[in-house]
C-alpha cells in the first residue's frame, strides 16, 4: 500500500506539473507580441454571419490590418471554412472586410479550408509552399496563440504570434481565466492525439 500510495502521489504531481507548466506557457505566450517583418500576416477565422465577421473575428481582422499598415508583411492571409448553409467561408468574409477597409485585393489571400485550427494551418502551409513563402505572424486571441503557433510550426511554417488585445475574449478576468483553462486542455489534447478539439463559434478549435 505504501508503494501504491507513493506511485499515486508521484503520478498526480507529474500531472500537476505538466498541466501547470502548460497553463503558464499559454499565459506567457498570450502576453508577448512577436511583431516582426514576415511574408504574411495570418488571421485565423471565427464565426461570420452572411459575410459579416462576428465581433471576435472583427477584432482579429482590425489587428491584422494595423500590422499590414505598419508594413510588417506584403500580404494578409484570411483562413477558415464554412458551416452548412453558409454563403461565405470565414476566409471570404475576412477578405471582404479587409478590402472594404482599403487593403488591395491583390494583397489579401483567402484560404477557405479547415474546420479547425489544425486543418486551417495545413491548408495555409500548402498555400505558402505553392506561393513560395514561409514566415508568418499569426493573429488570434491571446490565449489561442501558443496552440496556433505550435500547429503552424508542426505544419511546416515559421511562425510568431501577435495576439489581439481587444474584443469579447479579452474583456474580463473571468473570460480570460476560462480561455486559459480551455486552451491548456486543448494543447495537451493536441499533444496527446494530434487533433483539435471541437468548437462552435470562437474559431479556437
Short mmCIF file of C-alpha atoms in Angstrom, two decimals:
data_model
loop_
_atom_site.label_atom_id
_atom_site.label_comp_id
_atom_site.label_asym_id
_atom_site.label_seq_id
_atom_site.Cartn_x
_atom_site.Cartn_y
_atom_site.Cartn_z
CA UNK A 1 0.00 0.00 0.00
CA UNK A 2 2.83 2.39 0.79
CA UNK A 3 4.39 1.89 -2.64
CA UNK A 4 1.00 2.19 -4.26
CA UNK A 5 0.31 5.43 -2.43
CA UNK A 6 3.70 6.82 -3.38
CA UNK A 7 3.15 5.91 -7.01
CA UNK A 8 -0.25 7.62 -6.98
CA UNK A 9 1.13 10.75 -5.35
CA UNK A 10 4.06 10.83 -7.77
CA UNK A 11 1.74 10.44 -10.75
CA UNK A 12 -0.52 13.24 -9.52
CA UNK A 13 2.48 15.52 -9.03
CA UNK A 14 3.74 14.85 -12.55
CA UNK A 15 0.28 15.53 -14.00
CA UNK A 16 0.01 18.75 -11.96
CA UNK A 17 3.42 19.90 -13.19
CA UNK A 18 2.53 19.20 -16.82
CA UNK A 19 -0.84 20.94 -16.59
CA UNK A 20 0.54 23.86 -14.60
CA UNK A 21 3.52 24.29 -16.90
CA UNK A 22 1.30 24.24 -19.98
CA UNK A 23 -1.08 26.78 -18.45
CA UNK A 24 1.87 29.05 -17.66
CA UNK A 25 3.12 28.83 -21.26
CA UNK A 26 -0.38 29.65 -22.57
CA UNK A 27 -0.49 32.70 -20.29
CA UNK A 28 3.09 33.74 -21.09
CA UNK A 29 2.67 33.48 -24.87
CA UNK A 30 -0.57 35.46 -24.66
CA UNK A 31 1.35 38.40 -23.21
CA UNK A 32 4.05 38.50 -25.90
CA UNK A 33 3.87 40.40 -29.19
CA UNK A 34 6.14 38.74 -31.72
CA UNK A 35 5.72 41.59 -34.22
CA UNK A 36 8.39 41.48 -36.92
CA UNK A 37 8.72 41.56 -40.70
CA UNK A 38 7.30 38.37 -42.22
CA UNK A 39 5.99 37.05 -45.52
CA UNK A 40 2.34 37.11 -44.41
CA UNK A 41 0.03 38.14 -41.59
CA UNK A 42 -2.26 35.18 -40.94
CA UNK A 43 -5.71 35.84 -39.48
CA UNK A 44 -7.45 32.83 -38.01
CA UNK A 45 -11.16 32.74 -38.75
CA UNK A 46 -14.10 32.78 -36.38
CA UNK A 47 -17.84 32.97 -36.87
CA UNK A 48 -19.29 35.09 -39.67
CA UNK A 49 -22.88 35.90 -40.50
CA UNK A 50 -23.79 36.31 -44.18
CA UNK A 51 -20.34 37.71 -44.89
CA UNK A 52 -20.12 39.92 -41.80
CA UNK A 53 -17.44 38.88 -39.29
CA UNK A 54 -18.53 38.27 -35.71
CA UNK A 55 -17.14 40.61 -33.02
CA UNK A 56 -14.39 38.07 -32.21
CA UNK A 57 -13.39 37.79 -35.88
CA UNK A 58 -13.62 41.54 -36.50
CA UNK A 59 -11.23 42.22 -33.61
CA UNK A 60 -8.68 39.90 -35.20
CA UNK A 61 -9.13 41.50 -38.62
CA UNK A 62 -8.65 45.02 -37.26
CA UNK A 63 -5.42 43.95 -35.60
CA UNK A 64 -4.18 42.29 -38.79
CA UNK A 65 -5.00 45.47 -40.71
CA UNK A 66 -2.88 47.54 -38.31
CA UNK A 67 0.07 45.14 -38.76
CA UNK A 68 -0.27 45.36 -42.54
CA UNK A 69 -0.40 49.16 -42.38
CA UNK A 70 2.78 49.12 -40.31
CA UNK A 71 4.46 47.39 -43.24
CA UNK A 72 5.24 44.13 -41.44
CA UNK A 73 4.05 41.98 -44.37
CA UNK A 74 3.13 42.40 -48.04
CA UNK A 75 0.05 40.20 -47.71
CA UNK A 76 -2.69 39.17 -45.31
CA UNK A 77 -3.98 35.61 -45.35
CA UNK A 78 -7.50 35.01 -44.07
CA UNK A 79 -8.42 31.45 -43.25
CA UNK A 80 -11.41 29.37 -42.28
CA UNK A 81 -14.09 27.23 -43.87
CA UNK A 82 -17.87 27.39 -43.76
CA UNK A 83 -20.73 25.67 -41.97
CA UNK A 84 -23.73 24.03 -43.57
CA UNK A 85 -25.94 26.68 -45.14
CA UNK A 86 -23.30 29.45 -45.14
CA UNK A 87 -22.97 31.51 -48.29
CA UNK A 88 -19.45 32.65 -47.38
CA UNK A 89 -16.46 30.95 -45.82
CA UNK A 90 -14.79 32.64 -42.87
CA UNK A 91 -11.82 33.34 -45.14
CA UNK A 92 -14.03 35.06 -47.72
CA UNK A 93 -15.79 37.15 -45.08
CA UNK A 94 -12.44 38.25 -43.69
CA UNK A 95 -11.13 39.12 -47.14
CA UNK A 96 -14.21 41.25 -47.91
CA UNK A 97 -13.83 43.06 -44.59
CA UNK A 98 -10.20 43.97 -45.27
CA UNK A 99 -10.75 45.02 -48.88
CA UNK A 100 -13.66 47.24 -47.77
CA UNK A 101 -11.17 48.98 -45.46
CA UNK A 102 -8.65 49.76 -48.13
CA UNK A 103 -6.38 46.74 -48.41
CA UNK A 104 -5.71 45.99 -52.11
CA UNK A 105 -7.46 42.84 -53.28
CA UNK A 106 -4.14 41.52 -54.56
CA UNK A 107 -2.73 41.69 -51.03
CA UNK A 108 -5.43 39.56 -49.37
CA UNK A 109 -5.41 35.78 -49.85
CA UNK A 110 -8.42 33.78 -48.70
CA UNK A 111 -7.78 30.15 -47.79
CA UNK A 112 -11.31 28.87 -47.28
CA UNK A 113 -10.41 25.45 -45.92
CA UNK A 114 -10.27 23.93 -42.49
CA UNK A 115 -12.95 23.48 -39.87
CA UNK A 116 -10.49 23.89 -37.00
CA UNK A 117 -7.09 25.42 -36.32
CA UNK A 118 -5.10 22.36 -37.34
CA UNK A 119 -6.93 21.92 -40.62
CA UNK A 120 -6.54 25.62 -41.37
CA UNK A 121 -2.81 25.51 -40.68
CA UNK A 122 -2.35 22.54 -43.01
CA UNK A 123 -4.21 24.43 -45.75
CA UNK A 124 -2.18 27.61 -45.21
CA UNK A 125 1.10 25.68 -45.22
CA UNK A 126 0.16 24.11 -48.55
CA UNK A 127 -0.69 27.54 -50.00
CA UNK A 128 2.54 29.01 -48.65
CA UNK A 129 4.57 26.27 -50.31
CA UNK A 130 2.68 26.84 -53.56
CA UNK A 131 3.29 30.60 -53.49
CA UNK A 132 6.86 30.43 -52.22
CA UNK A 133 6.69 31.98 -48.75
CA UNK A 134 7.21 30.52 -45.29
CA UNK A 135 7.21 33.08 -42.44
CA UNK A 136 4.01 34.28 -40.81
CA UNK A 137 2.70 36.40 -37.98
CA UNK A 138 -0.40 34.72 -36.54
CA UNK A 139 -3.29 36.89 -35.38
CA UNK A 140 -5.74 35.26 -33.00
CA UNK A 141 -6.94 35.75 -29.45
CA UNK A 142 -4.21 35.85 -26.78
CA UNK A 143 -4.98 32.51 -25.16
CA UNK A 144 -5.11 30.72 -28.51
CA UNK A 145 -1.69 31.98 -29.58
CA UNK A 146 0.51 29.18 -28.23
CA UNK A 147 -1.55 26.36 -29.73
CA UNK A 148 -1.93 28.18 -33.04
CA UNK A 149 1.82 28.74 -33.27
CA UNK A 150 2.54 25.14 -32.30
CA UNK A 151 0.23 23.82 -35.00
CA UNK A 152 1.66 26.24 -37.58
CA UNK A 153 5.20 25.12 -36.85
CA UNK A 154 4.19 21.46 -36.93
CA UNK A 155 2.67 22.16 -40.37
CA UNK A 156 5.98 23.50 -41.67
CA UNK A 157 5.57 27.26 -41.22
CA UNK A 158 7.98 29.54 -39.40
CA UNK A 159 5.58 31.36 -37.10
CA UNK A 160 5.32 34.08 -34.48
CA UNK A 161 2.20 35.44 -32.79
CA UNK A 162 0.64 38.89 -32.48
CA UNK A 163 -2.44 38.46 -30.27
CA UNK A 164 -5.42 40.77 -30.31
CA UNK A 165 -5.77 43.00 -27.25
CA UNK A 166 -9.42 43.90 -27.72
CA UNK A 167 -12.65 42.03 -28.31
CA UNK A 168 -15.05 39.78 -26.37
CA UNK A 169 -12.44 37.17 -25.48
CA UNK A 170 -10.23 39.63 -23.56
CA UNK A 171 -12.84 41.77 -21.80
CA UNK A 172 -12.97 40.30 -18.28
CA UNK A 173 -10.70 38.32 -15.97
CA UNK A 174 -13.33 35.60 -15.76
CA UNK A 175 -13.33 35.23 -19.54
CA UNK A 176 -9.56 35.20 -19.64
CA UNK A 177 -9.34 32.51 -16.95
CA UNK A 178 -11.90 30.37 -18.77
CA UNK A 179 -9.98 30.55 -22.03
CA UNK A 180 -6.63 29.86 -20.38
CA UNK A 181 -8.16 26.74 -18.83
CA UNK A 182 -9.70 25.74 -22.16
CA UNK A 183 -6.52 26.28 -24.17
CA UNK A 184 -4.42 24.37 -21.64
CA UNK A 185 -6.64 21.35 -22.14
CA UNK A 186 -6.77 21.83 -25.91
CA UNK A 187 -2.99 21.99 -26.25
CA UNK A 188 -2.49 18.91 -24.09
CA UNK A 189 -5.17 17.13 -26.14
CA UNK A 190 -3.36 18.07 -29.35
CA UNK A 191 -0.04 16.82 -28.00
CA UNK A 192 -1.63 13.52 -26.98
CA UNK A 193 -3.78 12.71 -30.01
CA UNK A 194 -2.63 15.11 -32.73
CA UNK A 195 -6.05 16.67 -33.34
CA UNK A 196 -8.07 19.78 -32.47
CA UNK A 197 -10.96 19.72 -30.01
CA UNK A 198 -14.43 20.59 -31.25
CA UNK A 199 -15.55 24.21 -31.13
CA UNK A 200 -18.60 26.16 -32.27
CA UNK A 201 -18.23 29.92 -32.54
CA UNK A 202 -14.83 31.20 -31.50
CA UNK A 203 -12.60 29.71 -34.16
CA UNK A 204 -10.35 28.23 -31.48
CA UNK A 205 -10.81 24.58 -32.44
#
